[in-house]
C-alpha positions as CSV (number, residue, x, y, z in Angstrom):
1,Q,192.4,139.2,80.1
2,V,195.5,138.0,78.3
3,Q,197.6,135.7,80.5
4,L,200.9,134.0,79.7
5,V,202.5,131.6,82.1
6,E,206.0,130.3,81.5
7,S,207.6,127.2,83.2
8,G,210.4,124.8,82.7
9,G,213.4,126.9,83.6
10,G,216.1,125.9,86.0
11,L,219.7,125.0,86.2
12,A,221.5,123.2,83.4
13,Q,225.1,122.3,82.7
14,P,226.8,123.6,79.6
15,G,225.9,121.3,76.7
16,G,222.6,120.3,78.4
17,S,219.0,120.8,77.5
18,L,215.9,122.3,78.8
19,R,212.3,122.6,77.5
20,L,210.3,125.7,78.3
21,S,206.5,125.9,78.2
22,C,204.1,128.8,78.0
23,V,200.4,128.4,78.6
24,A,198.2,131.1,77.1
25,S,194.7,132.2,78.0
26,G,192.4,135.2,77.4
27,F,192.8,135.4,73.6
28,T,192.5,133.1,70.6
29,F,195.9,131.5,70.7
30,E,195.8,129.8,67.3
31,K,195.4,133.1,65.5
32,Y,198.5,134.8,66.8
33,V,202.2,134.8,66.1
34,M,204.0,133.8,69.3
35,N,207.5,134.8,70.3
36,W,210.2,133.9,72.9
37,Y,212.4,136.5,74.4
38,R,215.4,136.4,76.6
39,Q,216.8,138.9,79.1
40,R,220.4,138.3,80.1
41,P,221.6,139.8,83.4
42,G,222.1,143.5,83.0
43,E,220.8,143.6,79.5
44,T,217.5,144.4,77.6
45,R,214.9,141.8,76.7
46,D,215.8,140.5,73.3
47,W,213.7,138.5,70.8
48,I,215.0,135.0,70.1
49,A,212.3,133.1,68.2
50,S,209.0,133.4,66.5
51,I,206.4,130.9,65.2
52,S,203.5,131.6,62.9
53,P,199.9,130.9,64.0
54,D,199.9,127.4,62.5
55,G,203.7,126.9,62.6
56,L,203.6,126.0,58.9
57,S,203.2,129.2,57.0
58,S,205.7,130.1,54.3
59,P,208.3,131.4,53.9
60,S,209.1,129.8,57.2
61,G,206.8,128.9,60.1
62,T,209.6,129.6,62.5
63,T,212.4,132.2,62.7
64,Y,215.4,132.5,65.1
65,A,217.9,134.9,66.3
66,D,221.4,134.0,65.1
67,S,222.5,133.4,68.7
68,V,220.2,130.4,69.1
69,K,219.8,129.2,65.5
70,G,220.5,125.5,65.3
71,R,220.3,125.0,69.0
72,F,216.8,126.1,70.0
73,S,213.5,125.0,68.5
74,I,210.2,126.8,68.9
75,S,206.9,124.9,68.6
76,R,203.3,125.1,69.6
77,E,200.2,123.0,70.3
78,N,197.2,125.1,69.5
79,V,194.7,122.6,71.0
80,K,196.5,123.1,74.3
81,N,197.1,126.9,74.0
82,T,200.8,126.1,74.7
83,L,204.0,127.4,73.3
84,Y,207.3,125.6,73.7
85,L,211.0,126.3,73.4
86,E,213.3,123.3,73.2
87,M,216.8,124.4,74.1
88,T,219.8,122.2,73.4
89,N,223.6,122.5,73.6
90,L,223.1,125.2,76.2
91,K,225.9,127.7,76.8
92,P,226.6,129.9,79.9
93,N,225.7,132.9,77.7
94,D,222.1,131.5,77.5
95,T,221.6,132.3,81.1
96,G,218.7,134.7,81.6
97,V,215.0,135.1,82.1
98,Y,213.0,133.7,79.3
99,Y,209.6,135.2,78.4
100,C,206.9,134.2,75.9
101,G,205.1,137.1,74.3
102,V,202.4,138.1,71.8
103,P,203.9,141.0,70.0
104,T,200.6,142.3,68.4
105,L,198.9,142.3,71.9
106,R,202.0,143.7,73.6
107,A,201.7,141.0,76.2
108,W,204.4,139.0,78.0
109,G,204.5,136.4,80.7
110,Q,206.3,136.8,84.1
111,G,209.3,134.9,82.8
112,T,211.2,131.7,83.8
113,Q,214.8,131.8,84.9
114,V,217.4,129.7,83.0
115,T,220.9,129.3,84.5
116,V,223.6,127.5,82.6
117,S,226.6,126.7,84.8
118,S,228.9,123.9,85.7
Protein backbone atom coordinates (compact mmCIF):
# COMPACT_ATOMS: atom_id res chain seq x y z
CA GLN A 1 0.00 0.00 0.00
CA VAL A 2 1.01 3.62 -0.37
CA GLN A 3 3.18 4.79 2.51
CA LEU A 4 4.72 8.20 3.12
CA VAL A 5 6.99 8.82 6.08
CA GLU A 6 8.12 12.35 6.93
CA SER A 7 11.06 13.24 9.13
CA GLY A 8 13.34 16.15 9.94
CA GLY A 9 11.03 18.37 11.91
CA GLY A 10 11.95 19.93 15.21
CA LEU A 11 12.59 23.21 16.95
CA ALA A 12 14.24 26.05 15.06
CA GLN A 13 14.92 29.67 15.90
CA PRO A 14 13.50 32.48 13.76
CA GLY A 15 15.80 32.90 10.78
CA GLY A 16 16.99 29.32 11.07
CA SER A 17 16.72 26.39 8.70
CA LEU A 18 15.40 22.85 8.63
CA ARG A 19 15.33 20.13 6.00
CA LEU A 20 12.37 17.79 5.85
CA SER A 21 12.39 14.42 4.14
CA CYS A 22 9.61 12.14 2.98
CA VAL A 23 10.29 8.54 2.03
CA ALA A 24 7.68 6.99 -0.24
CA SER A 25 6.78 3.37 -0.92
CA GLY A 26 3.96 1.35 -2.43
CA PHE A 27 3.72 3.26 -5.72
CA THR A 28 5.92 4.30 -8.62
CA PHE A 29 7.32 7.45 -7.05
CA GLU A 30 9.00 8.81 -10.19
CA LYS A 31 5.69 9.02 -12.05
CA TYR A 32 3.83 11.28 -9.62
CA VAL A 33 3.63 14.94 -8.76
CA MET A 34 4.51 15.31 -5.09
CA ASN A 35 3.35 18.01 -2.69
CA TRP A 36 4.16 19.40 0.71
CA TYR A 37 1.40 20.69 2.95
CA ARG A 38 1.37 22.55 6.25
CA GLN A 39 -1.21 22.60 9.00
CA ARG A 40 -0.80 25.48 11.41
CA PRO A 41 -2.32 25.14 14.90
CA GLY A 42 -6.08 25.53 14.71
CA GLU A 43 -6.11 25.79 10.91
CA THR A 44 -6.76 23.54 7.93
CA ARG A 45 -4.01 21.72 6.05
CA ASP A 46 -2.77 23.97 3.26
CA TRP A 47 -0.73 23.23 0.18
CA ILE A 48 2.69 24.92 0.15
CA ALA A 49 4.78 23.35 -2.62
CA SER A 50 4.66 20.95 -5.59
CA ILE A 51 7.22 19.26 -7.76
CA SER A 52 6.72 17.55 -11.11
CA PRO A 53 7.68 13.87 -11.53
CA ASP A 54 11.11 14.72 -12.88
CA GLY A 55 11.43 18.11 -11.22
CA LEU A 56 12.26 19.62 -14.58
CA SER A 57 9.03 19.81 -16.59
CA SER A 58 8.00 23.13 -17.99
CA PRO A 59 6.52 25.62 -17.38
CA SER A 60 8.05 25.06 -13.97
CA GLY A 61 9.19 21.91 -12.25
CA THR A 62 8.31 23.44 -8.90
CA THR A 63 5.59 25.74 -7.61
CA TYR A 64 5.14 27.40 -4.23
CA ALA A 65 2.54 29.14 -2.15
CA ASP A 66 3.24 32.84 -1.77
CA SER A 67 3.80 32.39 1.97
CA VAL A 68 6.93 30.29 1.40
CA LYS A 69 8.17 31.45 -2.01
CA GLY A 70 11.82 32.44 -1.91
CA ARG A 71 12.40 30.75 1.46
CA PHE A 72 11.47 27.09 0.90
CA SER A 73 12.75 24.75 -1.79
CA ILE A 74 11.16 21.45 -2.80
CA SER A 75 13.25 18.74 -4.44
CA ARG A 76 13.25 15.00 -4.99
CA GLU A 77 15.56 12.05 -5.53
CA ASN A 78 13.62 9.53 -7.57
CA VAL A 79 16.29 6.84 -7.19
CA LYS A 80 15.76 7.03 -3.43
CA ASN A 81 11.96 7.51 -3.54
CA THR A 82 12.51 10.58 -1.39
CA LEU A 83 11.02 14.05 -1.37
CA TYR A 84 12.64 17.00 0.41
CA LEU A 85 11.69 20.42 1.67
CA GLU A 86 14.53 22.79 2.46
CA MET A 87 13.23 25.57 4.70
CA THR A 88 15.27 28.70 5.31
CA ASN A 89 14.66 32.04 7.01
CA LEU A 90 12.05 30.36 9.17
CA LYS A 91 9.41 32.49 10.84
CA PRO A 92 7.22 31.78 13.88
CA ASN A 93 4.28 31.62 11.49
CA ASP A 94 5.88 28.59 9.84
CA THR A 95 5.09 26.57 12.96
CA GLY A 96 2.89 23.60 12.20
CA VAL A 97 2.74 19.99 11.13
CA TYR A 98 4.23 19.35 7.70
CA TYR A 99 2.93 16.58 5.47
CA CYS A 100 4.01 15.18 2.16
CA GLY A 101 1.28 14.02 -0.16
CA VAL A 102 0.40 12.50 -3.50
CA PRO A 103 -2.65 14.43 -4.62
CA THR A 104 -3.74 12.03 -7.36
CA LEU A 105 -3.57 9.09 -4.93
CA ARG A 106 -5.15 11.09 -2.08
CA ALA A 107 -2.37 9.91 0.18
CA TRP A 108 -0.53 11.78 2.95
CA GLY A 109 2.02 10.90 5.54
CA GLN A 110 1.64 11.16 9.30
CA GLY A 111 3.35 14.53 9.40
CA THR A 112 6.35 16.00 11.16
CA GLN A 113 6.14 18.87 13.65
CA VAL A 114 8.04 22.07 13.00
CA THR A 115 8.20 24.69 15.73
CA VAL A 116 9.83 28.06 15.13
CA SER A 117 10.44 29.93 18.35
CA SER A 118 13.15 31.80 20.17
